[in-house]
mmCIF file of C-alpha atoms in Angstrom:
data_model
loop_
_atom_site.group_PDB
_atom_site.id
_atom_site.type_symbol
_atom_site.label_atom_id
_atom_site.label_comp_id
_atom_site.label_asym_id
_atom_site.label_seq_id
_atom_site.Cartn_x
_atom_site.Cartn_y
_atom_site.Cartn_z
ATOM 1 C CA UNK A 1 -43.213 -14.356 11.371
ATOM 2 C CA UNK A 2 -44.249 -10.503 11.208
ATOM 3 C CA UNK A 3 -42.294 -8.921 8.612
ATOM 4 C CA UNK A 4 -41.321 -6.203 11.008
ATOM 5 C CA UNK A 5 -39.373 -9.351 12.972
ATOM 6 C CA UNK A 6 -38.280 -10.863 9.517
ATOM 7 C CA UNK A 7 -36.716 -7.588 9.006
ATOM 8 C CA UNK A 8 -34.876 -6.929 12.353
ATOM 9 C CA UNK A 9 -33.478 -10.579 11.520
ATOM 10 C CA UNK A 10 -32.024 -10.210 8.647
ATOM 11 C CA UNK A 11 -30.526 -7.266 9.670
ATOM 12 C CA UNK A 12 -28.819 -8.397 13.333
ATOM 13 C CA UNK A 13 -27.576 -11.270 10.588
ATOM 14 C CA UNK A 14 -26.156 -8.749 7.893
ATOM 15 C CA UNK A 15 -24.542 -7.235 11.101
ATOM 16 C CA UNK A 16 -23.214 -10.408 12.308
ATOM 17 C CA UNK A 17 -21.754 -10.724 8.769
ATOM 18 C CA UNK A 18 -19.953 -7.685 8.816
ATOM 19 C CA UNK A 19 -18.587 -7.673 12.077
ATOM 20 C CA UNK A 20 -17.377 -11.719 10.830
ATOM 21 C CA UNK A 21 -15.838 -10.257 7.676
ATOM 22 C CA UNK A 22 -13.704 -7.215 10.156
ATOM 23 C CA UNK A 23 -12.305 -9.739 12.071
ATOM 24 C CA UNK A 24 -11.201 -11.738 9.027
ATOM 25 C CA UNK A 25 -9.561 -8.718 7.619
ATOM 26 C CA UNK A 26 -8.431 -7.404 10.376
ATOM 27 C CA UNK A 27 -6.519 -10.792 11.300
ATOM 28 C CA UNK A 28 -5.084 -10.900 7.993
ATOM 29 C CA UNK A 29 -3.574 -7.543 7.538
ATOM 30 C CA UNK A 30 -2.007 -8.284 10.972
ATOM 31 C CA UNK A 31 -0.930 -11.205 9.848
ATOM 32 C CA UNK A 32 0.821 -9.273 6.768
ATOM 33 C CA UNK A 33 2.358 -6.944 8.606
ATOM 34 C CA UNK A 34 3.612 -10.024 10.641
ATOM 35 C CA UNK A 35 4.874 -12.609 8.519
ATOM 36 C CA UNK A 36 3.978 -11.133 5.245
ATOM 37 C CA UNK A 37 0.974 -12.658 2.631
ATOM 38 C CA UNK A 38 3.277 -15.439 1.574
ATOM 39 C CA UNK A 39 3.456 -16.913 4.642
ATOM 40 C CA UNK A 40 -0.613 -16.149 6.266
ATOM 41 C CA UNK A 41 -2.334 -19.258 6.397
ATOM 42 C CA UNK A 42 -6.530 -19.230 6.286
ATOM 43 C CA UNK A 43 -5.860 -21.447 9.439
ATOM 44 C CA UNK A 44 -4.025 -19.092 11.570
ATOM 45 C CA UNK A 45 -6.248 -16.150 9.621
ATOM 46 C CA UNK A 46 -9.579 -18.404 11.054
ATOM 47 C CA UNK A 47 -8.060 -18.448 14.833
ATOM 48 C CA UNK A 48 -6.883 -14.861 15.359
ATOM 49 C CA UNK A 49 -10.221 -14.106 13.934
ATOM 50 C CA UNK A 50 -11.848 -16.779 16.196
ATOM 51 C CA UNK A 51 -13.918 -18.177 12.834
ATOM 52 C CA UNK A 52 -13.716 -21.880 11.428
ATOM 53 C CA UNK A 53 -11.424 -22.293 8.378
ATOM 54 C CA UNK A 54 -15.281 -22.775 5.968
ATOM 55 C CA UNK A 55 -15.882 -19.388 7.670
ATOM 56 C CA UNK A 56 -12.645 -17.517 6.017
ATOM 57 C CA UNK A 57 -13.750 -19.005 2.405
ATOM 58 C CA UNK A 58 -17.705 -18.578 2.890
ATOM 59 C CA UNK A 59 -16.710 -14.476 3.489
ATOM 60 C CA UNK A 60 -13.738 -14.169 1.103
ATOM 61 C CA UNK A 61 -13.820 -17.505 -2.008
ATOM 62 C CA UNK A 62 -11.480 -15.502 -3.745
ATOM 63 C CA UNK A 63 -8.228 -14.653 -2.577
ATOM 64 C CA UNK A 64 -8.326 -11.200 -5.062
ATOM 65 C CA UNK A 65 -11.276 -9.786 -3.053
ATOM 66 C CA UNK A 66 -9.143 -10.377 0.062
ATOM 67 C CA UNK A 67 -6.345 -9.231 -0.830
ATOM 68 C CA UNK A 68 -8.591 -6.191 -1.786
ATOM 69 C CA UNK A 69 -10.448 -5.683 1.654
ATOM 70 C CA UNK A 70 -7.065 -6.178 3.297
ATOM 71 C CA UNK A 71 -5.877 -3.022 1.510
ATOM 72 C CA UNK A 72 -8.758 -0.923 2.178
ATOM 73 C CA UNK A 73 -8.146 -1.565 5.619
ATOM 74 C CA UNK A 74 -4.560 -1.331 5.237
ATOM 75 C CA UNK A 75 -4.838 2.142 3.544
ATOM 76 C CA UNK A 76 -7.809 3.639 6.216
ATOM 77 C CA UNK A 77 -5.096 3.273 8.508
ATOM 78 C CA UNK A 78 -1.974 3.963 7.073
ATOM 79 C CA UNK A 79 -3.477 6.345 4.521
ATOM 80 C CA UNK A 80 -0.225 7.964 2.042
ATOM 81 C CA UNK A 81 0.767 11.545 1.989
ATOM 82 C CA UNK A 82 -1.402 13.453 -0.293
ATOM 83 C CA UNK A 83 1.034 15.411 -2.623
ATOM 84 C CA UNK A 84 -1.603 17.859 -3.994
ATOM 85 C CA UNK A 85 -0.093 20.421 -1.932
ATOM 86 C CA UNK A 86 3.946 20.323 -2.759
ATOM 87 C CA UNK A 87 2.432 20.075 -6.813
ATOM 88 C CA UNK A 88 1.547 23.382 -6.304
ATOM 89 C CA UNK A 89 6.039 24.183 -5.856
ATOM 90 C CA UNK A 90 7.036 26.338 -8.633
ATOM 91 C CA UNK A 91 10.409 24.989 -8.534
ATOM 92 C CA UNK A 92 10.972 21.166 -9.806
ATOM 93 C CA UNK A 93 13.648 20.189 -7.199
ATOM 94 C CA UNK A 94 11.692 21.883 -4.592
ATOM 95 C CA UNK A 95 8.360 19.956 -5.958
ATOM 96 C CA UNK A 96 10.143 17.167 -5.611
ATOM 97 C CA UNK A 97 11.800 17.291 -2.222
ATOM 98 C CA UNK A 98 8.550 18.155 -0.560
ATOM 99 C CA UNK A 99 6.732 15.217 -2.144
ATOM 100 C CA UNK A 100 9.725 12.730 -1.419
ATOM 101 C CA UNK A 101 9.986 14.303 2.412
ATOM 102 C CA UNK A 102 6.858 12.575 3.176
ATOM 103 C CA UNK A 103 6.230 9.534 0.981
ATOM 104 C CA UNK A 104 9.865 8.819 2.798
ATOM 105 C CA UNK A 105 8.486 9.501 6.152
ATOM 106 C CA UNK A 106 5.586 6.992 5.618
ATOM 107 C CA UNK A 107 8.105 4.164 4.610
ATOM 108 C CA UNK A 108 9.593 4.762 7.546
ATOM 109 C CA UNK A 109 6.066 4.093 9.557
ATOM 110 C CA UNK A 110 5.123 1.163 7.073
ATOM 111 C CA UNK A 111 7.953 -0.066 6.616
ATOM 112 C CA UNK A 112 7.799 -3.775 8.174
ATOM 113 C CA UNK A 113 4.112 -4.379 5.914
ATOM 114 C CA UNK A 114 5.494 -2.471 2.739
ATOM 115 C CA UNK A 115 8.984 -4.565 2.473
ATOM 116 C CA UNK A 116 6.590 -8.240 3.188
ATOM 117 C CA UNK A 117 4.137 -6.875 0.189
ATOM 118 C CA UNK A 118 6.641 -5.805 -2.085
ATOM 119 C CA UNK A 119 8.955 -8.853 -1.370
ATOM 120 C CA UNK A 120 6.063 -11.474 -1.480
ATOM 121 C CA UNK A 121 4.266 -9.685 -4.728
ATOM 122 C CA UNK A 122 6.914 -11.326 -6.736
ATOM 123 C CA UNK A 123 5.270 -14.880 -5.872
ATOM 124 C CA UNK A 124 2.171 -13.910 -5.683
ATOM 125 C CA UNK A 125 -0.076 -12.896 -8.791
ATOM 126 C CA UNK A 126 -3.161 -11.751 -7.076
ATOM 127 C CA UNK A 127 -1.148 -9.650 -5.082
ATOM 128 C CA UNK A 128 0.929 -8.399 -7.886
ATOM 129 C CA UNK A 129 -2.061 -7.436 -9.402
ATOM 130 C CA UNK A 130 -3.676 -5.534 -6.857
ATOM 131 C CA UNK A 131 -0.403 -3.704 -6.535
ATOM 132 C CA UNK A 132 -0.523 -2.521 -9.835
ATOM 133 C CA UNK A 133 -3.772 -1.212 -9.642
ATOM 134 C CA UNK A 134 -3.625 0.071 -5.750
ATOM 135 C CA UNK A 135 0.129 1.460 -5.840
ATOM 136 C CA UNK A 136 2.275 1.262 -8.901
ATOM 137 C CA UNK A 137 -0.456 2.908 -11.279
ATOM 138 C CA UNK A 138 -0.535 6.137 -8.697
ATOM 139 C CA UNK A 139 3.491 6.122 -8.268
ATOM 140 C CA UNK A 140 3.744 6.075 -12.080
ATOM 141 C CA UNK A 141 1.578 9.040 -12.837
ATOM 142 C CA UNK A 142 3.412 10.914 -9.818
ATOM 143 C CA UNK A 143 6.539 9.908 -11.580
ATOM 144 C CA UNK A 144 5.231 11.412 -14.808
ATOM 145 C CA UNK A 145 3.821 14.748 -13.206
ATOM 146 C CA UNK A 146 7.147 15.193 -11.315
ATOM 147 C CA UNK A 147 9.563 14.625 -14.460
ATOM 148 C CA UNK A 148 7.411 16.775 -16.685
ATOM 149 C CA UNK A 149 8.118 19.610 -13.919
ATOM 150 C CA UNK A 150 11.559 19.877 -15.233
ATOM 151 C CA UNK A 151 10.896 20.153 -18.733
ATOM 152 C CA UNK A 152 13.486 17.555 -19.859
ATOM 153 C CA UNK A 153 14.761 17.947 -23.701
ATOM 154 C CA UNK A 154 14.187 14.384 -25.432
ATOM 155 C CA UNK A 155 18.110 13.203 -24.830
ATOM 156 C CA UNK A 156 17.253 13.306 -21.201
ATOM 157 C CA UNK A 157 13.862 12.555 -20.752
ATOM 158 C CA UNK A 158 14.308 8.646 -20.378
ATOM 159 C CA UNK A 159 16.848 8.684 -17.813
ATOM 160 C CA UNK A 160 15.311 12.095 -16.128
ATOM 161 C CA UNK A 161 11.803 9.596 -15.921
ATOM 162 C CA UNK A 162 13.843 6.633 -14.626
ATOM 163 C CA UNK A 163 15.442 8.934 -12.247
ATOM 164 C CA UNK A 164 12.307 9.999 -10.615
ATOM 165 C CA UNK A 165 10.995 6.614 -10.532
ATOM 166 C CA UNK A 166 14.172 5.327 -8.412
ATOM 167 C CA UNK A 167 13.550 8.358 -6.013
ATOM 168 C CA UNK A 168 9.429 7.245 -5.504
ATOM 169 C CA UNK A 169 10.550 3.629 -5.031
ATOM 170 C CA UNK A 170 10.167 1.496 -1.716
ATOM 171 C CA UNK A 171 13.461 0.223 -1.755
ATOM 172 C CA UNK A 172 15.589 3.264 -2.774
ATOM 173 C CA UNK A 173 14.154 4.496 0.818
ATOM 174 C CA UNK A 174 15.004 0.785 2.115
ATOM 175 C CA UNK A 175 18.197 1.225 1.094
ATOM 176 C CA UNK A 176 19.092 4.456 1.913
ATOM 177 C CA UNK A 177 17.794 4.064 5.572
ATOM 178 C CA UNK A 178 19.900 1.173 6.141
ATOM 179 C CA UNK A 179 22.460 3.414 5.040
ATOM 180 C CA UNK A 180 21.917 5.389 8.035
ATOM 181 C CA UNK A 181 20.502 8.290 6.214
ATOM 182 C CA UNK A 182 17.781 10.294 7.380
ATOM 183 C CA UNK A 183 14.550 10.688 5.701
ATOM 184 C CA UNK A 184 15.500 14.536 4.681
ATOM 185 C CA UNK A 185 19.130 13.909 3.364
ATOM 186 C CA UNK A 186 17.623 10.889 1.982
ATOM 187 C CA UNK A 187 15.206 12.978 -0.092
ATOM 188 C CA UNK A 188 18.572 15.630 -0.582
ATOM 189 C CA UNK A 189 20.328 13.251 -1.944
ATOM 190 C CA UNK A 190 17.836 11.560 -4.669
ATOM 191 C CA UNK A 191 16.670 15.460 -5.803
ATOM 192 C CA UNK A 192 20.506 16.251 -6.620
ATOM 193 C CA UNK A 193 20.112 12.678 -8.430
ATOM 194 C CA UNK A 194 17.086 13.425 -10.154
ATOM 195 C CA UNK A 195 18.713 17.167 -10.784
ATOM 196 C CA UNK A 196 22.143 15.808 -12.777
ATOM 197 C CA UNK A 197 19.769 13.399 -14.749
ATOM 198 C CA UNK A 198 17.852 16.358 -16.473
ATOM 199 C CA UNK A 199 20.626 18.348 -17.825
ATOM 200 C CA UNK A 200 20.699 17.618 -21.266
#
């Protein structure tokens, strides 16, 4: 074999490879938006991506590095609201509502995938992990840019913190929507929250 053939072989196989490992990912993120990570089986993963089974663990032996091209994916197409813009807000509350008008706004558009991650994290380690590292770490340090807008004394600064972190949080949206609140008096209502908790 000509190494000129060798090479075109190896490559229509790398590409075969790759198009193998889309389809795996791109059946199970469907399948988490579905039914939710608890409840994907490789099975049902291997037919939606028309694969054997030994084909899901030959691509992906470790559920972490999954989980992990699942979110990539995930994120591509759902990508969060970049908040570099509404940082730039002189005021705190004003900061604060334009970053929470969004992130609310993309609950609303993820929300069937975000409640089945953040319910089924809490049986899941390797999901709980990659959480961490993918979400909560960014959420925290939004939390902490956020609170430090409003200069909070030290009496306050623990609840002002804890404050802000409610008003970030999937389920303070979850639960506000089911409310029947909008996403903008949603947002209202959490800055006058986040407002009483940093007077001293």
């Amino acid at each position: 074999m000509s190494s000129q053939k060798r090479r075109y072989t190896l490559k229509a196989r790398a590409q075969q490879q790759a198009e193998t490992r889309r389809r795996i990912v791109e059946a199970t993120s469907a399948l988490h938006d579905e039914v939710g990570p608890a409840r994907t089986t490789v099975a049902e993963i291997a037919r939606r991506a028309g694969v054997q089974r030994l084909t899901v663990y030959n691509n992906f032996p470790d559920e972490k590095e999954l989980f992990a091209a699942c979110s990539n994916h995930w994120l591509s197409q759902n990508p969060p609201p970049d908040p570099f813009a509404a940082l730039a807000i002189e005021s705190p509350a004003e900061r604060l509502r334009a970053v929470l008008g969004p992130v609310y706004s993309w609950y609303r558009r993820t929300s069937r995938t975000n409640e089945n991650l953040q319910r089924d994290r809490l049986v899941m380690p390797a999901l709980d992990a990659m959480m961490r590292i993918r979400m909560d770490e960014q959420f925290a340090k939004l939390t902490d840019v956020l609170m430090a807008a409003f200069n909070p004394v030290d009496s306050s600064a623990k609840g002002l913190r804890a404050a802000v972190a409610l008003a970030l949080d999937f389920w303070t949206w979850r639960r506000l929507a089911g409310e029947g609140l909008s996403d903008d008096d949603a947002a209202a209502l959490m800055v006058n929250a986040v407002k009483a908790a940093a007077q001293p």
